[in-house]
Amino acid sequence: MSGELAILMEGVFCQLGKKLVLNGVDLFVRKGEILAVVGLSGTGKSTLLKVIAGLVPFQKGRVSIFGCDLNDCSEEQINLVRQHMGFVFQSGALFDWMTVAENVAFPLRVSDKGLTEFEIMNRVRKLLEAVGMEGTENLLPEQLSGGMKKRVAIARALAAQPDLVLYDEPTSGLDPVMVGIINELIKRMRDQFGVTEVVVTHDLDSALKFADRIAMLHDGRIIAEASPEEFIRLSNPMVQQFVRGDAFGPLTEFLDRL
Ligand SMILES: Nc1ncnc2c1ncn2[C@@H]1O[C@H](COP(=O)(O)OP(=O)(O)O)[C@@H](O)[C@H]1O
Ligand SMILES: [Mg+2]
């Protein structure tokens, strides 16, 4: 089974400052799968992605990426795994002093793939075409709309041909058509290139469209996990509240105290 897995997390605890953010996370992602991680704001979704990416340390448990156990692997092996990973940050953060083309070229320049300038620019052009951003090479991020920035961020995350892409709220703050475009891109990356994708989002409608499986995080734990069809029918009252978008329920007990 483990050979089939891209990610395996077992009993992962992560404390940041005084806050226990991940409180025993168990989660797996199959190779070539699109997993959506949903949940309310502040439940630890971004932290979960950062632990997978090795950007945030964890204190207890096991995290294994493509068979490399982050506790046991050498720095060298972990770096190798990281080279096969792309990250689309929540803010769609681009380097604001670099043009669109240089942003997308960045992972190619820092990797030691030994590409020529011609090859790099060729790949940048193809990546920008793939996200519908051809012709924007020489623009600066400040000249782009939110949806355009996200698409450039996705092109950059895909530049080094990763096997695993982590997306943090890729559709937040976008208009409905742009949300549709990003959802389509996420699906296409897996369908065309077999990329494994983990998409953190509080947008359940999007998750239902692109995910093979949906996991719900609450209070630092995975409380439910199912296919989209099954997820919306789960009887777990927390899932039901999330699916219905009810103000009152077990996810928001604090409301009763107001
Ligand atoms: N570096 C940090 N130090 C202390 N608390 C943090 C830190 N990062 C996040 N938190 C807290 O951890 C909780 C989960 O954060 P986050 O993972 O960003 O949740 P989500 O992405 O689901 O909104 C929040 O309460 C947040 O305030
Ligand atoms: Mg977040």
CSV table of C-alpha atoms and ligand atoms in Angstrom, one decimal:
chain,number,residue,atom,x,y,z
A,1,MET,CA,0.0,0.0,0.0
A,2,SER,CA,2.7,2.5,1.0
A,3,GLY,CA,4.2,2.4,-2.6
A,4,GLU,CA,0.8,3.7,-3.8
A,5,LEU,CA,0.9,6.6,-1.4
A,6,ALA,CA,2.2,10.1,-2.0
A,7,ILE,CA,1.6,11.3,1.5
A,8,LEU,CA,1.1,9.5,4.8
A,9,MET,CA,0.6,11.3,8.1
A,10,GLU,CA,0.1,9.5,11.4
A,11,GLY,CA,-0.7,11.1,14.7
A,12,VAL,CA,0.8,14.4,13.7
A,13,PHE,CA,0.9,17.1,16.5
A,14,CYS,CA,2.1,20.6,15.6
A,15,GLN,CA,2.3,23.4,18.2
A,16,LEU,CA,2.9,26.9,17.1
A,17,GLY,CA,3.6,29.3,19.9
A,18,LYS,CA,1.2,28.4,22.6
A,19,LYS,CA,-1.4,27.0,20.2
A,20,LEU,CA,-1.7,23.3,19.5
A,21,VAL,CA,-2.7,23.6,15.9
A,22,LEU,CA,-2.6,20.0,14.7
A,23,ASN,CA,-3.8,17.7,17.4
A,24,GLY,CA,-3.1,14.2,16.0
A,25,VAL,CA,-3.7,14.3,12.3
A,26,ASP,CA,-4.1,11.0,10.4
A,27,LEU,CA,-4.2,11.4,6.6
A,28,PHE,CA,-3.1,9.7,3.5
A,29,VAL,CA,-3.0,10.8,-0.2
A,30,ARG,CA,-2.7,8.3,-3.0
A,31,LYS,CA,-0.4,9.0,-5.9
A,32,GLY,CA,-2.3,10.8,-8.7
A,33,GLU,CA,-5.2,11.7,-6.4
A,34,ILE,CA,-6.7,15.1,-5.8
A,35,LEU,CA,-7.5,15.4,-2.2
A,36,ALA,CA,-9.4,18.4,-0.9
A,37,VAL,CA,-8.9,19.4,2.7
A,38,VAL,CA,-11.9,21.5,3.9
A,39,GLY,CA,-12.8,23.1,7.2
A,40,LEU,CA,-13.6,26.4,8.9
A,41,SER,CA,-11.1,29.2,9.0
A,42,GLY,CA,-8.5,28.8,11.7
A,43,THR,CA,-8.8,25.0,12.0
A,44,GLY,CA,-5.2,24.4,10.9
A,45,LYS,CA,-5.5,23.8,7.1
A,46,SER,CA,-2.6,26.1,6.1
A,47,THR,CA,-0.5,24.6,8.9
A,48,LEU,CA,-1.2,21.1,7.6
A,49,LEU,CA,0.0,22.0,4.1
A,50,LYS,CA,3.1,23.7,5.6
A,51,VAL,CA,3.9,20.6,7.6
A,52,ILE,CA,3.7,18.5,4.4
A,53,ALA,CA,5.9,21.0,2.6
A,54,GLY,CA,8.4,20.9,5.5
A,55,LEU,CA,8.0,24.7,6.1
A,56,VAL,CA,6.7,24.1,9.6
A,57,PRO,CA,8.1,21.5,12.1
A,58,PHE,CA,5.9,19.0,13.9
A,59,GLN,CA,6.6,17.7,17.4
A,60,LYS,CA,5.0,14.2,17.3
A,61,GLY,CA,3.9,11.7,14.8
A,62,ARG,CA,5.0,10.6,11.3
A,63,VAL,CA,5.0,12.4,8.0
A,64,SER,CA,6.1,10.4,4.9
A,65,ILE,CA,6.2,12.0,1.5
A,66,PHE,CA,6.8,9.6,-1.5
A,67,GLY,CA,8.2,7.1,1.0
A,68,CYS,CA,10.6,9.6,2.6
A,69,ASP,CA,9.9,9.8,6.3
A,70,LEU,CA,10.6,13.4,7.3
A,71,ASN,CA,11.9,12.2,10.8
A,72,ASP,CA,14.4,9.7,9.4
A,73,CYS,CA,15.4,10.9,5.9
A,74,SER,CA,18.7,12.8,5.4
A,75,GLU,CA,18.5,16.5,4.6
A,76,GLU,CA,19.6,15.5,1.1
A,77,GLN,CA,16.7,13.1,0.5
A,78,ILE,CA,14.2,15.6,1.9
A,79,ASN,CA,15.6,18.3,-0.4
A,80,LEU,CA,15.2,15.9,-3.3
A,81,VAL,CA,11.5,15.2,-2.3
A,82,ARG,CA,11.0,19.0,-2.1
A,83,GLN,CA,12.3,19.5,-5.6
A,84,HIS,CA,9.3,17.4,-6.7
A,85,MET,CA,6.8,19.6,-4.9
A,86,GLY,CA,5.1,22.7,-6.0
A,87,PHE,CA,3.3,25.1,-3.6
A,88,VAL,CA,0.6,27.6,-4.4
A,89,PHE,CA,0.5,29.9,-1.4
A,90,GLN,CA,-2.8,31.4,0.0
A,91,SER,CA,-1.9,34.9,-1.0
A,92,GLY,CA,-0.8,33.8,-4.5
A,93,ALA,CA,2.4,35.4,-3.4
A,94,LEU,CA,4.6,36.3,-6.4
A,95,PHE,CA,7.9,38.1,-6.2
A,96,ASP,CA,6.6,41.6,-6.8
A,97,TRP,CA,9.9,42.9,-8.2
A,98,MET,CA,10.1,40.3,-10.9
A,99,THR,CA,8.2,40.1,-14.2
A,100,VAL,CA,5.6,37.3,-14.7
A,101,ALA,CA,8.2,35.4,-16.9
A,102,GLU,CA,10.9,35.7,-14.2
A,103,ASN,CA,8.4,34.5,-11.5
A,104,VAL,CA,7.6,31.4,-13.5
A,105,ALA,CA,11.2,30.8,-14.5
A,106,PHE,CA,12.4,31.1,-10.9
A,107,PRO,CA,12.0,27.4,-9.9
A,108,LEU,CA,13.8,26.4,-13.2
A,109,ARG,CA,16.7,28.7,-12.4
A,110,VAL,CA,17.2,27.5,-8.8
A,111,SER,CA,16.9,23.8,-9.8
A,112,ASP,CA,20.0,22.3,-11.2
A,113,LYS,CA,18.3,20.9,-14.3
A,114,GLY,CA,21.0,22.6,-16.5
A,115,LEU,CA,18.5,24.2,-18.8
A,116,THR,CA,19.6,26.8,-21.3
A,117,GLU,CA,18.1,30.3,-21.3
A,118,PHE,CA,16.2,29.4,-24.5
A,119,GLU,CA,14.8,26.2,-22.9
A,120,ILE,CA,13.8,28.1,-19.8
A,121,MET,CA,11.9,30.8,-21.8
A,122,ASN,CA,10.3,28.2,-24.0
A,123,ARG,CA,9.0,26.3,-21.0
A,124,VAL,CA,7.8,29.6,-19.4
A,125,ARG,CA,5.8,30.4,-22.5
A,126,LYS,CA,4.2,26.9,-22.5
A,127,LEU,CA,3.3,27.2,-18.8
A,128,LEU,CA,1.8,30.6,-19.3
A,129,GLU,CA,-0.2,29.2,-22.3
A,130,ALA,CA,-1.4,26.3,-20.1
A,131,VAL,CA,-2.9,28.7,-17.6
A,132,GLY,CA,-4.3,31.1,-20.2
A,133,MET,CA,-1.8,33.9,-19.5
A,134,GLU,CA,0.2,34.0,-22.7
A,135,GLY,CA,1.5,37.4,-23.7
A,136,THR,CA,1.9,38.6,-20.0
A,137,GLU,CA,5.6,37.7,-19.8
A,138,ASN,CA,6.8,41.3,-19.3
A,139,LEU,CA,4.2,42.5,-16.9
A,140,LEU,CA,4.8,43.0,-13.2
A,141,PRO,CA,2.5,41.4,-10.6
A,142,GLU,CA,1.0,44.8,-9.6
A,143,GLN,CA,-0.4,45.0,-13.2
A,144,LEU,CA,-2.4,41.8,-12.7
A,145,SER,CA,-5.8,41.1,-11.3
A,146,GLY,CA,-6.2,38.6,-8.4
A,147,GLY,CA,-7.2,35.8,-10.7
A,148,MET,CA,-4.3,36.4,-13.0
A,149,LYS,CA,-1.9,36.4,-10.1
A,150,LYS,CA,-3.2,33.0,-9.0
A,151,ARG,CA,-2.8,31.6,-12.4
A,152,VAL,CA,0.8,32.8,-12.6
A,153,ALA,CA,1.4,31.3,-9.2
A,154,ILE,CA,0.0,28.0,-10.5
A,155,ALA,CA,2.3,28.2,-13.6
A,156,ARG,CA,5.3,28.8,-11.2
A,157,ALA,CA,4.3,25.9,-9.0
A,158,LEU,CA,4.2,23.6,-12.0
A,159,ALA,CA,7.4,24.9,-13.6
A,160,ALA,CA,9.7,22.3,-12.3
A,161,GLN,CA,7.3,19.5,-13.3
A,162,PRO,CA,6.5,18.5,-9.7
A,163,ASP,CA,4.9,15.2,-8.8
A,164,LEU,CA,3.0,16.8,-5.9
A,165,VAL,CA,1.3,20.2,-5.8
A,166,LEU,CA,0.0,21.8,-2.7
A,167,TYR,CA,-2.6,24.6,-3.1
A,168,ASP,CA,-3.7,26.8,-0.2
A,169,GLU,CA,-7.1,28.4,-0.9
A,170,PRO,CA,-6.5,28.7,-4.7
A,171,THR,CA,-9.9,30.2,-5.4
A,172,SER,CA,-10.5,32.5,-2.5
A,173,GLY,CA,-11.4,36.1,-3.4
A,174,LEU,CA,-12.0,35.3,-7.1
A,175,ASP,CA,-15.1,35.9,-9.2
A,176,PRO,CA,-17.2,32.8,-10.1
A,177,VAL,CA,-15.8,32.3,-13.6
A,178,MET,CA,-12.2,32.6,-12.4
A,179,VAL,CA,-13.1,30.0,-9.7
A,180,GLY,CA,-14.3,27.7,-12.4
A,181,ILE,CA,-11.1,28.3,-14.4
A,182,ILE,CA,-8.8,27.5,-11.5
A,183,ASN,CA,-10.9,24.4,-10.6
A,184,GLU,CA,-10.5,23.2,-14.2
A,185,LEU,CA,-6.8,23.8,-14.1
A,186,ILE,CA,-6.4,21.8,-11.0
A,187,LYS,CA,-8.3,18.9,-12.6
A,188,ARG,CA,-6.4,19.2,-15.8
A,189,MET,CA,-3.0,19.0,-14.1
A,190,ARG,CA,-3.8,15.7,-12.7
A,191,ASP,CA,-5.6,14.3,-15.7
A,192,GLN,CA,-2.9,15.4,-18.2
A,193,PHE,CA,0.3,15.0,-16.1
A,194,GLY,CA,-0.7,12.6,-13.3
A,195,VAL,CA,0.2,15.1,-10.6
A,196,THR,CA,-0.9,14.4,-7.1
A,197,GLU,CA,-2.7,17.4,-5.6
A,198,VAL,CA,-3.7,18.5,-2.2
A,199,VAL,CA,-6.0,21.4,-2.2
A,200,VAL,CA,-6.9,23.2,1.0
A,201,THR,CA,-10.1,25.2,0.7
A,202,HIS,CA,-13.1,26.4,2.7
A,203,ASP,CA,-15.0,26.4,-0.6
A,204,LEU,CA,-16.9,23.1,-0.5
A,205,ASP,CA,-18.6,23.7,-3.9
A,206,SER,CA,-15.2,23.8,-5.6
A,207,ALA,CA,-14.0,20.8,-3.6
A,208,LEU,CA,-17.0,18.8,-4.8
A,209,LYS,CA,-16.1,19.6,-8.4
A,210,PHE,CA,-12.5,18.6,-8.5
A,211,ALA,CA,-11.7,16.3,-5.6
A,212,ASP,CA,-11.5,12.5,-5.7
A,213,ARG,CA,-11.7,12.6,-1.9
A,214,ILE,CA,-12.6,15.2,0.7
A,215,ALA,CA,-11.1,15.3,4.2
A,216,MET,CA,-12.5,17.7,6.8
A,217,LEU,CA,-10.2,19.2,9.4
A,218,HIS,CA,-11.6,20.5,12.6
A,219,ASP,CA,-9.8,21.6,15.7
A,220,GLY,CA,-6.5,20.2,14.3
A,221,ARG,CA,-7.9,16.7,13.6
A,222,ILE,CA,-9.3,15.0,10.5
A,223,ILE,CA,-12.9,14.3,11.6
A,224,ALA,CA,-14.3,12.9,8.3
A,225,GLU,CA,-13.0,11.6,5.0
A,226,ALA,CA,-15.1,10.4,2.0
A,227,SER,CA,-15.6,10.7,-1.8
A,228,PRO,CA,-17.5,13.9,-2.7
A,229,GLU,CA,-20.8,12.0,-3.3
A,230,GLU,CA,-20.5,10.3,0.1
A,231,PHE,CA,-19.2,13.4,1.9
A,232,ILE,CA,-22.3,15.5,1.4
A,233,ARG,CA,-24.4,12.6,2.8
A,234,LEU,CA,-22.3,11.8,5.9
A,235,SER,CA,-24.3,11.8,9.1
A,236,ASN,CA,-21.6,13.4,11.2
A,237,PRO,CA,-23.3,16.6,12.5
A,238,MET,CA,-20.1,18.7,12.0
A,239,VAL,CA,-20.0,17.7,8.4
A,240,GLN,CA,-23.7,18.3,8.0
A,241,GLN,CA,-23.3,21.8,9.4
A,242,PHE,CA,-20.4,22.5,7.1
A,243,VAL,CA,-22.3,21.2,4.1
A,244,ARG,CA,-25.4,23.2,4.9
A,245,GLY,CA,-23.5,26.3,5.9
A,246,ASP,CA,-25.6,26.6,9.1
A,247,ALA,CA,-24.6,29.3,11.6
A,248,PHE,CA,-25.6,27.1,14.6
A,249,GLY,CA,-24.3,23.6,15.3
A,250,PRO,CA,-21.4,21.7,16.8
A,251,LEU,CA,-18.7,23.6,14.8
A,252,THR,CA,-19.8,26.9,16.3
A,253,GLU,CA,-20.8,26.1,19.9
A,254,PHE,CA,-19.3,29.4,20.9
A,255,LEU,CA,-22.3,31.1,19.3
A,256,ASP,CA,-24.5,29.7,22.0
A,257,ARG,CA,-22.3,31.5,24.6
A,258,LEU,CA,-22.6,34.9,23.0
B,1,LIG,N1,3.0,30.9,13.7
B,1,LIG,C1,1.9,30.8,14.5
B,1,LIG,N2,2.0,31.0,15.9
B,1,LIG,C2,0.9,30.9,16.6
B,1,LIG,N3,-0.3,30.5,16.2
B,1,LIG,C3,-0.5,30.3,14.9
B,1,LIG,C4,0.6,30.4,14.0
B,1,LIG,N4,0.2,30.1,12.7
B,1,LIG,C5,-1.1,29.8,12.8
B,1,LIG,N5,-1.5,29.9,14.1
B,1,LIG,C6,-2.9,29.6,14.6
B,1,LIG,O1,-3.2,28.3,14.3
B,1,LIG,C7,-4.6,28.2,14.0
B,1,LIG,C8,-4.7,27.6,12.6
B,1,LIG,O2,-4.1,28.4,11.6
B,1,LIG,P1,-4.2,28.0,10.1
B,1,LIG,O3,-3.4,26.8,9.9
B,1,LIG,O4,-3.7,29.2,9.3
B,1,LIG,O5,-5.7,27.7,9.8
B,1,LIG,P2,-6.6,27.8,8.5
B,1,LIG,O6,-5.6,27.8,7.4
B,1,LIG,O7,-7.4,26.6,8.6
B,1,LIG,O8,-7.4,29.0,8.6
B,1,LIG,C9,-5.1,29.6,14.0
B,1,LIG,O9,-5.8,29.8,15.3
B,1,LIG,C10,-3.9,30.5,14.0
B,1,LIG,O10,-4.1,31.7,14.6
B,2,MG,MG,-5.4,29.1,5.8
